[in-house]
Short mmCIF file of C-alpha atoms in Angstrom, two decimals:
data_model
loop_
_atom_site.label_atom_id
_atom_site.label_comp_id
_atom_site.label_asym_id
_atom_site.label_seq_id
_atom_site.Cartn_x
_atom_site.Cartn_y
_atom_site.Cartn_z
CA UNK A 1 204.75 -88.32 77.46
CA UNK A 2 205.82 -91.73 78.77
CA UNK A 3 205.59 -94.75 76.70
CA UNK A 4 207.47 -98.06 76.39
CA UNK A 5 210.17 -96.22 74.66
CA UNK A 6 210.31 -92.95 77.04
CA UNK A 7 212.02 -93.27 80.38
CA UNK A 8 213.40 -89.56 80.94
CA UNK A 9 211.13 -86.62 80.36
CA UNK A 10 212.01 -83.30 81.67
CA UNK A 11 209.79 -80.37 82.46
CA UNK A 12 211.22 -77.00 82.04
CA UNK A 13 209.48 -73.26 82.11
CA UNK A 14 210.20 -72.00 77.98
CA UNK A 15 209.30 -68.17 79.25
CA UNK A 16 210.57 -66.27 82.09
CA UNK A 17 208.73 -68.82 84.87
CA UNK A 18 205.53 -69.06 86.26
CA UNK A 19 204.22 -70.86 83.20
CA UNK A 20 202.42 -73.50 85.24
CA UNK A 21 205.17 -76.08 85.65
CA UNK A 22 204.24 -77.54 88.80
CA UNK A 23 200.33 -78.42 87.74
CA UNK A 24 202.02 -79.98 84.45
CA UNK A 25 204.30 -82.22 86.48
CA UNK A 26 202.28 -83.03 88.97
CA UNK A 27 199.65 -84.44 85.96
CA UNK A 28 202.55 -86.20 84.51
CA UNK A 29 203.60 -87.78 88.02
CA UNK A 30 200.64 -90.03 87.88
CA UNK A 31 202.43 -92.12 85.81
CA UNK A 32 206.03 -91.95 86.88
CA UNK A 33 208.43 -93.68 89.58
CA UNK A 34 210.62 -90.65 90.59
CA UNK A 35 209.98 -86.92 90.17
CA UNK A 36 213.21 -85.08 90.15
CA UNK A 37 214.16 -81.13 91.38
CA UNK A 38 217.51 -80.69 89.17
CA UNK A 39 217.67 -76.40 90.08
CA UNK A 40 217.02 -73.54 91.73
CA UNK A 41 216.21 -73.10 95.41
CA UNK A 42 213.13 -71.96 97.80
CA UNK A 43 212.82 -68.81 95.46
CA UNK A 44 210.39 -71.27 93.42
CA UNK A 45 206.62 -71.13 93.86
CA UNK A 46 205.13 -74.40 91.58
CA UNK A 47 201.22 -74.36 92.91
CA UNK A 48 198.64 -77.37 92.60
CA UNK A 49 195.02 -77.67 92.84
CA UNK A 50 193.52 -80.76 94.34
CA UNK A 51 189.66 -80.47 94.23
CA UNK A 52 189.54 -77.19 96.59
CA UNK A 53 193.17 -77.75 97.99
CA UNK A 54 195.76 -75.48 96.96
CA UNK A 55 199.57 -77.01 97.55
CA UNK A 56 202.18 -74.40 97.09
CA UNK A 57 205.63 -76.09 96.55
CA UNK A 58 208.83 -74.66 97.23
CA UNK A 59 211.52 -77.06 97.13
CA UNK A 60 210.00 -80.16 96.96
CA UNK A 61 208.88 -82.14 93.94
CA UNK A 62 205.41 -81.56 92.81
CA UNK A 63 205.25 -85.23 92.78
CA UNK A 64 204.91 -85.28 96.30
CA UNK A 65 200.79 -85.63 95.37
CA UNK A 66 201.18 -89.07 94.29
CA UNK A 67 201.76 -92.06 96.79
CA UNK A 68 203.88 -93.90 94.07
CA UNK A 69 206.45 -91.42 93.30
CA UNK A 70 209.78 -90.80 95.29
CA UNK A 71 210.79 -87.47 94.88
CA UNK A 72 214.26 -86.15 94.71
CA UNK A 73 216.26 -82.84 95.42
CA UNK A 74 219.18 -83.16 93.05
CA UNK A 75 222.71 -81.67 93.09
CA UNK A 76 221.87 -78.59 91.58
CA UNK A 77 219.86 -77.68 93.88
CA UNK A 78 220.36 -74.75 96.37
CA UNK A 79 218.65 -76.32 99.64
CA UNK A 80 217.40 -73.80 102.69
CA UNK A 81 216.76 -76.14 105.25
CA UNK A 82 214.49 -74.21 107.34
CA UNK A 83 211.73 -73.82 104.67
CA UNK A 84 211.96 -77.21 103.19
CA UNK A 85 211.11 -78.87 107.31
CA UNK A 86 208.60 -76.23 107.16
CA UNK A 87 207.11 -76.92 103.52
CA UNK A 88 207.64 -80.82 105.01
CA UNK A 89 205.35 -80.21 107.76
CA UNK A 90 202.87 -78.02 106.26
CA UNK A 91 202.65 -81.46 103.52
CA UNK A 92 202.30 -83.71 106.74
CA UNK A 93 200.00 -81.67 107.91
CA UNK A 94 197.58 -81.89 105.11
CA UNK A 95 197.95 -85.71 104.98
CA UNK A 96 200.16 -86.30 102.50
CA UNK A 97 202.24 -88.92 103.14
CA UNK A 98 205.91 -88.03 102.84
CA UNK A 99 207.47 -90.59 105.13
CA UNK A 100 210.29 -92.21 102.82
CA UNK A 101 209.64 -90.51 99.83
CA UNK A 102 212.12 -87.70 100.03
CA UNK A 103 216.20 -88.27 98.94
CA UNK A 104 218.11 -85.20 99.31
CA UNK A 105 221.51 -85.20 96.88
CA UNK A 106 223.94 -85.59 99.68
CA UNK A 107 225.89 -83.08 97.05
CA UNK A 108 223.35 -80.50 97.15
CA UNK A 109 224.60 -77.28 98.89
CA UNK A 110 222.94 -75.44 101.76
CA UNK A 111 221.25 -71.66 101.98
CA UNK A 112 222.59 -70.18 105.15
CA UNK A 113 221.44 -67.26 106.78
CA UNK A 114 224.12 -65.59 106.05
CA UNK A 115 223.11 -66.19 102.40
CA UNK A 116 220.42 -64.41 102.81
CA UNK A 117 222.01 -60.91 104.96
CA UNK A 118 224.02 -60.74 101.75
CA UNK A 119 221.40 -61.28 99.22
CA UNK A 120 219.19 -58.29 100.82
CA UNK A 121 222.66 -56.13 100.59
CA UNK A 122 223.42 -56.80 97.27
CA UNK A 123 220.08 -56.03 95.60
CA UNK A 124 220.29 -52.67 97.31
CA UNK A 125 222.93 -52.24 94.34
CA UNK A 126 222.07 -54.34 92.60
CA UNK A 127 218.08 -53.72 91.73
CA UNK A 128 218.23 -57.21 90.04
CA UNK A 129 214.55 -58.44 91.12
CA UNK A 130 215.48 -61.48 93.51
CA UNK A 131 213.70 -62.66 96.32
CA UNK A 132 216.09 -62.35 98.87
CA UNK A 133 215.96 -65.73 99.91
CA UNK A 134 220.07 -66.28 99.49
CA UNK A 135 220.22 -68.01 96.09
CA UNK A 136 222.60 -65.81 94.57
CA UNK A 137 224.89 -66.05 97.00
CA UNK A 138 224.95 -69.88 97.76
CA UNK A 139 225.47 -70.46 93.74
CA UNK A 140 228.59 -67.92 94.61
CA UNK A 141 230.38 -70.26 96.82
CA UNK A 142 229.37 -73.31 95.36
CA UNK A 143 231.14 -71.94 92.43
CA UNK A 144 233.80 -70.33 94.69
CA UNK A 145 234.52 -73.64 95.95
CA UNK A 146 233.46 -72.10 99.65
CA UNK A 147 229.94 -74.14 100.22
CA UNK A 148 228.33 -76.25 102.77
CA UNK A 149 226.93 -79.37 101.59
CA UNK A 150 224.61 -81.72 102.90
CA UNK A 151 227.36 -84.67 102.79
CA UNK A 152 229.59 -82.25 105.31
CA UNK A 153 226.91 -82.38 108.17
CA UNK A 154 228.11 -86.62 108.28
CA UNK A 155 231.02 -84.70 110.41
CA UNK A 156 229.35 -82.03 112.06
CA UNK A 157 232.67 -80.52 113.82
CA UNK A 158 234.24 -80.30 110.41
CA UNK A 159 230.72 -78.53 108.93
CA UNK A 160 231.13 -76.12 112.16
CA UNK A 161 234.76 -74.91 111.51
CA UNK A 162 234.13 -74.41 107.85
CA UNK A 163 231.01 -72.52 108.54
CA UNK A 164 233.00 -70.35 110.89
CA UNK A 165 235.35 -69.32 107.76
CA UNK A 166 232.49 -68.44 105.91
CA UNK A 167 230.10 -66.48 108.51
CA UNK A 168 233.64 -64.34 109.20
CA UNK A 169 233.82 -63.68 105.26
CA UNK A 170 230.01 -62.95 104.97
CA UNK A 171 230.61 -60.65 107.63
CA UNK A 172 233.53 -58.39 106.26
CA UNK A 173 231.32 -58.90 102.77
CA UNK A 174 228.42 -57.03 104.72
CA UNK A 175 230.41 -54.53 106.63
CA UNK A 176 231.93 -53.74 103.06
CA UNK A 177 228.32 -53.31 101.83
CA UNK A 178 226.97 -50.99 104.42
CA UNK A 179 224.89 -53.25 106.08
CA UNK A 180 223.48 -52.93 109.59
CA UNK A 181 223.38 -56.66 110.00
CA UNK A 182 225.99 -59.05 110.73
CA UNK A 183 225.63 -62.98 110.57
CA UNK A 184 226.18 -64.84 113.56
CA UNK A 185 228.47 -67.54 114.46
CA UNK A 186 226.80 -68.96 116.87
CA UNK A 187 223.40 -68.98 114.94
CA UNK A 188 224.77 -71.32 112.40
CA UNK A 189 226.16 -73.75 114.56
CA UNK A 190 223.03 -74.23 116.10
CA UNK A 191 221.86 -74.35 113.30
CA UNK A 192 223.57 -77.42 111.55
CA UNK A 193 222.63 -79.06 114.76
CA UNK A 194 219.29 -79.07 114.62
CA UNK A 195 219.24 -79.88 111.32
CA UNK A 196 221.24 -82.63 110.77
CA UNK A 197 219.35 -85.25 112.68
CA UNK A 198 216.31 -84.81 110.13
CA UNK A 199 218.18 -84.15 106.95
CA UNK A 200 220.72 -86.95 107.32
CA UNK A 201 218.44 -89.83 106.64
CA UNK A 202 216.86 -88.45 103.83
CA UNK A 203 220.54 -87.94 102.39
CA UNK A 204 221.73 -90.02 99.77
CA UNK A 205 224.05 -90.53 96.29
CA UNK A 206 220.47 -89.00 94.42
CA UNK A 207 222.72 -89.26 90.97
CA UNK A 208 223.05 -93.07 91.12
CA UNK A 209 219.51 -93.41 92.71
CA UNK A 210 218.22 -92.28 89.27
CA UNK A 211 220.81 -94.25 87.04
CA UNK A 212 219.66 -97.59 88.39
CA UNK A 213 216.02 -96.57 88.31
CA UNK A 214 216.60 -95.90 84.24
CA UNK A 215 218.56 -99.09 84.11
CA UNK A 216 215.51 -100.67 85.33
CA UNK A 217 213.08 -99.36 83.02
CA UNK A 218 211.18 -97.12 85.66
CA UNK A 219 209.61 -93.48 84.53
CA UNK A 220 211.86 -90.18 85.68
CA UNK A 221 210.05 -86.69 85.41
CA UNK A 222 212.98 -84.15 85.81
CA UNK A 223 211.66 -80.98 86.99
CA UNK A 224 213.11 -77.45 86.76
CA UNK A 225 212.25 -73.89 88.38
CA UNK A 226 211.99 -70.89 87.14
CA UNK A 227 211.81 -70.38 82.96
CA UNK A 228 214.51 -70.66 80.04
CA UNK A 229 214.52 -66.91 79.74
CA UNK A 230 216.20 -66.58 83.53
CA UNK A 231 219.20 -69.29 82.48
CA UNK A 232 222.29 -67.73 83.70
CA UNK A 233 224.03 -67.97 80.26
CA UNK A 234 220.73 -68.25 78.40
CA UNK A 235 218.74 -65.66 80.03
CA UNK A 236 218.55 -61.84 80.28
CA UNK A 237 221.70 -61.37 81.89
CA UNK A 238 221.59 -59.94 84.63
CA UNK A 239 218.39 -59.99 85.29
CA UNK A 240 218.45 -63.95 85.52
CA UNK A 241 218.37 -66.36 88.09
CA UNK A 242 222.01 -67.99 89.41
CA UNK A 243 221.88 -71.46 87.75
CA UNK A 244 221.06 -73.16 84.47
CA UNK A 245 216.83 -73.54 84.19
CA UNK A 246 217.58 -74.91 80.73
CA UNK A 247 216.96 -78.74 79.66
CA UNK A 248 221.01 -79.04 80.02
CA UNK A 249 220.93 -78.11 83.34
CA UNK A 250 218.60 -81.23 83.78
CA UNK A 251 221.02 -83.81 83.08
CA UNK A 252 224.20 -81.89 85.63
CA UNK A 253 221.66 -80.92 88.32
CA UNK A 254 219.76 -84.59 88.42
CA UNK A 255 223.33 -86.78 88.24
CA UNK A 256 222.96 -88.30 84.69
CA UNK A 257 224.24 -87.94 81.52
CA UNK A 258 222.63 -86.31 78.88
CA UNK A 259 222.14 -89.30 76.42
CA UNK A 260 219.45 -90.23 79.27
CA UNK A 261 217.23 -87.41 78.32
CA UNK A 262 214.29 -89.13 75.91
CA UNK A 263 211.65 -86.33 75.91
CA UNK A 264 211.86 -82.15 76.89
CA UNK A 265 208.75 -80.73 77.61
CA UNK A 266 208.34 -76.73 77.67
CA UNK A 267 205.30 -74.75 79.35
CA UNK A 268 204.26 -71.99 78.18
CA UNK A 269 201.23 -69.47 79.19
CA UNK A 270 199.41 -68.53 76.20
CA UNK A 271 200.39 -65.05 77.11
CA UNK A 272 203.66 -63.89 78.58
CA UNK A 273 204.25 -62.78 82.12
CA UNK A 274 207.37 -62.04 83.93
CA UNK A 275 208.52 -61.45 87.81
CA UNK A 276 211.13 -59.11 88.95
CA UNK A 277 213.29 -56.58 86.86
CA UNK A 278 214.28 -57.04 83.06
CA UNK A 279 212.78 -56.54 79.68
CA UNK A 280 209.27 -57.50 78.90
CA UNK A 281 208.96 -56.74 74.96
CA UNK A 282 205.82 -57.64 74.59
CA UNK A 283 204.60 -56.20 77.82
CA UNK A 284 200.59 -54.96 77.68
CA UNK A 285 199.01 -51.36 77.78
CA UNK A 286 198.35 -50.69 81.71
CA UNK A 287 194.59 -51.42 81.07
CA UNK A 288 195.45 -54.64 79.56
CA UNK A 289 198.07 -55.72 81.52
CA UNK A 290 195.90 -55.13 84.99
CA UNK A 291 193.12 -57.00 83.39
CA UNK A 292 195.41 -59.81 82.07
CA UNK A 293 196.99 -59.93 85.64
CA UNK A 294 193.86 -60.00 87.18
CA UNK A 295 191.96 -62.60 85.53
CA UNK A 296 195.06 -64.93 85.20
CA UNK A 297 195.46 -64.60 89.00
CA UNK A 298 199.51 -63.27 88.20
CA UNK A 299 201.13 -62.54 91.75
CA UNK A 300 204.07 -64.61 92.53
CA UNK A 301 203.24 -68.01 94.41
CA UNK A 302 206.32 -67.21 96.70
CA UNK A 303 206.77 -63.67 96.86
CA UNK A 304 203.30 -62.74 96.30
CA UNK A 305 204.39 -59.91 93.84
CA UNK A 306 202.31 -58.73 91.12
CA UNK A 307 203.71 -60.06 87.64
CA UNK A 308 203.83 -57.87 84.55
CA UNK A 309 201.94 -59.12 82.07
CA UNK A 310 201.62 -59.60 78.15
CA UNK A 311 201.20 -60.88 74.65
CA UNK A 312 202.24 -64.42 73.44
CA UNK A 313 206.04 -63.63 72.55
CA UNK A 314 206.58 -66.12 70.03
CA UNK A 315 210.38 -64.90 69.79
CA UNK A 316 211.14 -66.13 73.14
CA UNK A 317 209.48 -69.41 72.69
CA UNK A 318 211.21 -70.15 69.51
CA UNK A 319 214.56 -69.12 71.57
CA UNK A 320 213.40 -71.62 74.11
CA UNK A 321 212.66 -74.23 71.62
CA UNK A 322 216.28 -74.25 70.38
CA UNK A 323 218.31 -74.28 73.47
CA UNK A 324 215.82 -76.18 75.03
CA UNK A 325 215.44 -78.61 72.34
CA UNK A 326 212.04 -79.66 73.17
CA UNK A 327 210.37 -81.79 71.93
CA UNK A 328 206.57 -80.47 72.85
CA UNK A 329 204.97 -77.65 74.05
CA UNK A 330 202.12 -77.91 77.10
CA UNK A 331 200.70 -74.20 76.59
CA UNK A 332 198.93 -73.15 80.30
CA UNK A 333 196.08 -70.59 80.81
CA UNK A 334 194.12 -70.59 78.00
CA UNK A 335 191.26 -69.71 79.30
CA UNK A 336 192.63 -66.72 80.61
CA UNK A 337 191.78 -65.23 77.18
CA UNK A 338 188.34 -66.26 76.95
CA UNK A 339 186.87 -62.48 77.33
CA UNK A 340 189.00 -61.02 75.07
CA UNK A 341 187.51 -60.07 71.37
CA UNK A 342 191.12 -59.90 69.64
CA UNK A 343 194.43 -61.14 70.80
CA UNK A 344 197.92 -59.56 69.77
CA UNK A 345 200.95 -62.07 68.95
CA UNK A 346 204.57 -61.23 68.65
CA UNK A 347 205.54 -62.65 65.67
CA UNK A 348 208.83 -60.97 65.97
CA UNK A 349 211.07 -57.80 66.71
CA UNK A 350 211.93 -54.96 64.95
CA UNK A 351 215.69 -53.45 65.68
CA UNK A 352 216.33 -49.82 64.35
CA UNK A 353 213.23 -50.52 61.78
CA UNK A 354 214.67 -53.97 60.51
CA UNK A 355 213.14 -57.59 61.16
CA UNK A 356 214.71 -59.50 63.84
CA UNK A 357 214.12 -63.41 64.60
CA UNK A 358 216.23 -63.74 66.94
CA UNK A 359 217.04 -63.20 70.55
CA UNK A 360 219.54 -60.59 71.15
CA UNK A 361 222.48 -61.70 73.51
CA UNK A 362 222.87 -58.27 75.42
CA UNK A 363 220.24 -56.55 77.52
CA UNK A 364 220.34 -53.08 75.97
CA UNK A 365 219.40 -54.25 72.65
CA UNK A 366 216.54 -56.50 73.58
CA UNK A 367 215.57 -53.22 75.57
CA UNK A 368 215.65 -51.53 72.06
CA UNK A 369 213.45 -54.13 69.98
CA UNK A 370 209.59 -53.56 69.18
CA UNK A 371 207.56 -56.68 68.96
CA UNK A 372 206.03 -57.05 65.54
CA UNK A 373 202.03 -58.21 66.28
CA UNK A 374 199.54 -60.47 64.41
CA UNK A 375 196.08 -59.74 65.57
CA UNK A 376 194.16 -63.25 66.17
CA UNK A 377 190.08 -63.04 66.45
CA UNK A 378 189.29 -64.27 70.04
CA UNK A 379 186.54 -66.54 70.69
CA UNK A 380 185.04 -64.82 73.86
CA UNK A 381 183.53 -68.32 74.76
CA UNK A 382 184.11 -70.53 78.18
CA UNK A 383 187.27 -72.94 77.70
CA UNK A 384 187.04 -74.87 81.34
CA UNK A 385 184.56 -77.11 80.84
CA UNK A 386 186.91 -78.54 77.55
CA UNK A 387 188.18 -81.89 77.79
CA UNK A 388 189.27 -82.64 74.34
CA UNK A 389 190.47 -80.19 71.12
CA UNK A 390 187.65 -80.85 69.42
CA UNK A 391 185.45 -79.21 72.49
CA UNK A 392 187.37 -75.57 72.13
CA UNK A 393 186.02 -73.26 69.70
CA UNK A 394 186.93 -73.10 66.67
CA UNK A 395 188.55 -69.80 66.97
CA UNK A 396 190.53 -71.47 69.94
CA UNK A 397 192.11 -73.69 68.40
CA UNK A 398 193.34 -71.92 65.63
CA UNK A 399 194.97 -69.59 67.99
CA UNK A 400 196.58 -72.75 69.43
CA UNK A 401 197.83 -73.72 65.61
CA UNK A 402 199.45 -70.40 64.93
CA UNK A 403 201.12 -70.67 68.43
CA UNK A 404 202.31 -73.92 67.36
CA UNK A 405 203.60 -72.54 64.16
CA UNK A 406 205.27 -69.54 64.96
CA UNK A 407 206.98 -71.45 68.02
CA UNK A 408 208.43 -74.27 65.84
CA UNK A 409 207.30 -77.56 68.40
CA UNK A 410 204.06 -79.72 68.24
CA UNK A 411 201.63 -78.61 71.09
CA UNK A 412 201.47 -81.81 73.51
CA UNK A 413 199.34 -80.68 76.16
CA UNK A 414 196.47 -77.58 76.56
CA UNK A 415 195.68 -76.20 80.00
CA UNK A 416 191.67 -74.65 80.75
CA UNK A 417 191.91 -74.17 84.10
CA UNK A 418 194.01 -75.09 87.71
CA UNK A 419 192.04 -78.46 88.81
CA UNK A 420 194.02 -81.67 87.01
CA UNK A 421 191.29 -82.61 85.06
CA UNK A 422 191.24 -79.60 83.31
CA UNK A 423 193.95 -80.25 80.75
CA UNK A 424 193.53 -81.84 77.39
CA UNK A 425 196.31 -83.93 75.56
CA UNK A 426 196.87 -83.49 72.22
CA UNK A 427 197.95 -86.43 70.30
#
C-alpha cells in the first residue's frame, strides 16, 4: 500500500470486526514509521502469529512487532490503564522491545473502574452484547464533558477532586440501577497514583507527532478496532460499539485532517462472522455455522466468546465500501473454505418479497430482510501453501473475482492462513 506517493493508509474492519485487522497491519508495519490506534478501547482483541508465537493485542498497536515503528494511542481512544501496563509487560516479557516506542495522546481519556461497575449494570438492561470492560460508559462522559484524561494526571490533586465528582455520580448511577456494587473513592485515587509515574512519560501531543512525521515524508498506518458495521452512527444501532470504527473516525481519533488520508484499506473474512447481540442476515444453518466456527477458529480474542458465523454478505461490504470509501479490499480466511463443495453468497436482501441493495438504517427492518444467495462451486483443495494468485485454484480465485465484483473495490491483499508469510498481494 505504501509507495512514493502514499504516506497515510488506514486499516479499518468493513464487517462487524474480527476480520483479521491486526495480522493485516502488522504485515503492513514492516514498511511504515508510525502505526496509529485512532478508536476503541481494551474491548479489542487484534491477534498475530510469529512463527509459533501468538501476540494478542489489546490496546496497543499491532506494530509493536517491528523494531522500526513507534506506535501511538490516539485521542479517540478509550485507555484502561491497568490492562495496557499489563499487555506492556506481557510484550516485555516476550522480548519485544517497547522501551520508547509507545506515545499515549495526552488527550486520550481514561477507563475507570467505575466505568466498568456501570457497564456490567447497564447490560443487565440493556442485553446489548458488550464486554463489560467500561467503554460505553467512558465514551459517555467524554461526550458529557465529565472525563479523565491522561493530560489531567500532570496535576494529580486536580485529577483526584474531579475523580471524586465522578465516583459520587457513578455511585447514585448504580444505586439507581440496582446494583450491589458501589465504586470506591479511595480505589481511584490510588489508583491515578500508581499510574501516573509510568503513563506520564509516554504522554505526549500524539496529533502533532503524526503531522510532522507526514510533513516529513515518513509512512503512517492508522489502525482501527472493531468493524464498520459496529460505527455508532454507521452501525446496527444499538447493537454497536460507542465510537466511530469508520475511516472518518481515523482522521478525529489520530489528530489530522482528513485531506491526509491517501489510501483506506478494508478487511474482510471471506465469510461473515459477528460477536455479541444484533442481526446476522446471512447467518449459517447450526451445522454450518458450528463447522464454519470451528475450522475458522471464531471465539473472540478478548472475550473468548463463540462468534456466530456465516456467508459472504456482500450487502454489508458494499455498505462498507461507501462510507468507508476504500480504496482496496484485503479479504482474510480463505482457506477457511477449503473443505467446502459449494459456497452461498449474499448478493442481496429481499424486504417484504422486493430486492433491496441497500443497508437499512433501523434495526427492525434489517431484522426483516432475507439474503438473496449465489451458489459458487468450491474448490475443496489446500490454500496455505499459496504464495501468489496464480497458485490458488482456479475455482478460488474466481470466488475471489465475484467477491470483488459484488463488493465494488479491487481486492489488494488475500489471506491463506495466520503466519505473515501466508498472504499474497494482488497487484
Amino acid at each position: 500500500m505504501f509507495n512514493p506517493k502514499t504516506h497515510c493508509v488506514v486499516v479499518v474492519g468493513a464487517q462487524w470486526g474480527d476480520e483479521g485487522k491486526g495480522k493485516l497491519v502488522d504485515v503492513l508495519a514492516e514498511r511504515a514509521d508510525y502505526v496509529v490506534r485512532y478508536q476503541g478501547g481494551a474491548n479489542a482483541g487484534h491477534t498475530v502469529w510469529i512463527g509459533e508465537a501468538q501476540f494478542i493485542l489489546h490496546q496497543i498497536p499491532s506494530g509493536i512487532l517491528h523494531d522500526q515503528t513507534t506506535c501511538i494511542v490516539g485521542n479517540g481512544v478509550v485507555l484502561d490503564p491497568e490492562t495496557f501496563f499489563t499487555e506492556l509487560d506481557a510484550l516485555t516479557a516476550k522480548g519485544v522491545n517497547t522501551r520508547g516506542r509507545i506515545v499515549l495522546s495526552d488527550r486520550a481519556h481514561l477507563v475507570l473502574p467505575y466505568h466498568k461497575l456501570l457497564d456490567k449494570a447497564h447490560e443487565k438492561s440493556q442485553n446489548i452484547g458488550t464486554t463489560g470492560r467500561g467503554i460505553g460508559p467512558a465514551y459517555e462522559d467524554k461526550i458529557g464533558r465529565r472525563g479523565v484524561r491522561i493530560g489531567d494526571l500532570r496535576h494529580l490533586a486536580s485529577a483526584k477532586a474531579l475523580l471524586s465528582e465522578r465516583v459520587a455520580r457513578a455511585n447514585q448511577l448504580l444505586a439507581m440501577m440496582g446494583s450491589s456494587e458501589l465504586a470506591s473513592e479511595r480505589e481511584h485515587h490510588d489508583l491515578l497514583e500508581r499510574i501516573a509515574p509510568r503513563l506520564l512519560p509516554m504522554a505526549g501531543d500524539a496529533g502533532c507527532i503524526v503531522h510532522k512525521a507526514l510533513k516529513e515524508g515518513r509512512r503512517v498506518l492508522l489502525e482501527g478496532a472493531q468493524g464498520a458495521l459496529l460505527d455508532v452512527d454507521h452501525g446496527t444501532y444499538p447493537f454497536v460499539t460507542s465510537s466511530n470504527t469508520t475511516a472518518g473516525g481515523a482522521a478525529i481519533g489520530a489528530g489530522v485532517g482528513p485531506t491526509a488520508i491517501d489510501e483506506v484499506l478494508g478487511v474482510v473474512k471471506a465469510y461473515t462472522t459477528r460477536v455479541g447481540n444484533g442481526p446476522l442476515p446471512t447467518q449459517a444453518e447450526p451445522g454450518v455455522e458450528e463447522e464454519l466456527r470451528k475450522l475458522g477458529g471464531e471465539f473472540g480474542a478478548t472475550t473468548g466468546r463463540p462468534r456466530r458465523c456465516g456467508w459472504f454478505d456482500a450487502t454489508v461490504v458494499r455498505y462498507s465500501v461507501r462510507i468507508n470509501g476504500l480504496t482496496g479490499l484485503a479479504v482474510t480466511k480463505l482457506d477457511v473454505l477449503d473443505t467446502f463443495a459449494e459456497i452461498p453468497v449474499g448478493t442481496d436482501y429481499a424486504l417484504d418479497g422486493d430486492p433491496c441493495q441497500e443497508m437499512p438504517s433501523d434495526i427492525r427492518t434489517l431484522e426483516r430482510v432475507k439474503p438473496r444467495y449465489e451458489l459458487l462451486p468450491g474448490w475443496r483443495k489446500p490454500t496455505t501453501g499459496a504464495r501468489k494468485l496464480a497458485d490458488l485454484p482456479p475455482e478460488a480465485r474466481a470466488y475471489l473475482d465475484r467477491l470483488q465484483d459484488l463488493s465494488g473495490a479491487p481486492i489488494r491483499f488475500v489471506s491463506v492462513g495466520t503466519r505473515r508469510d501466508q498472504i499474497i498481494g494482488v497487484s
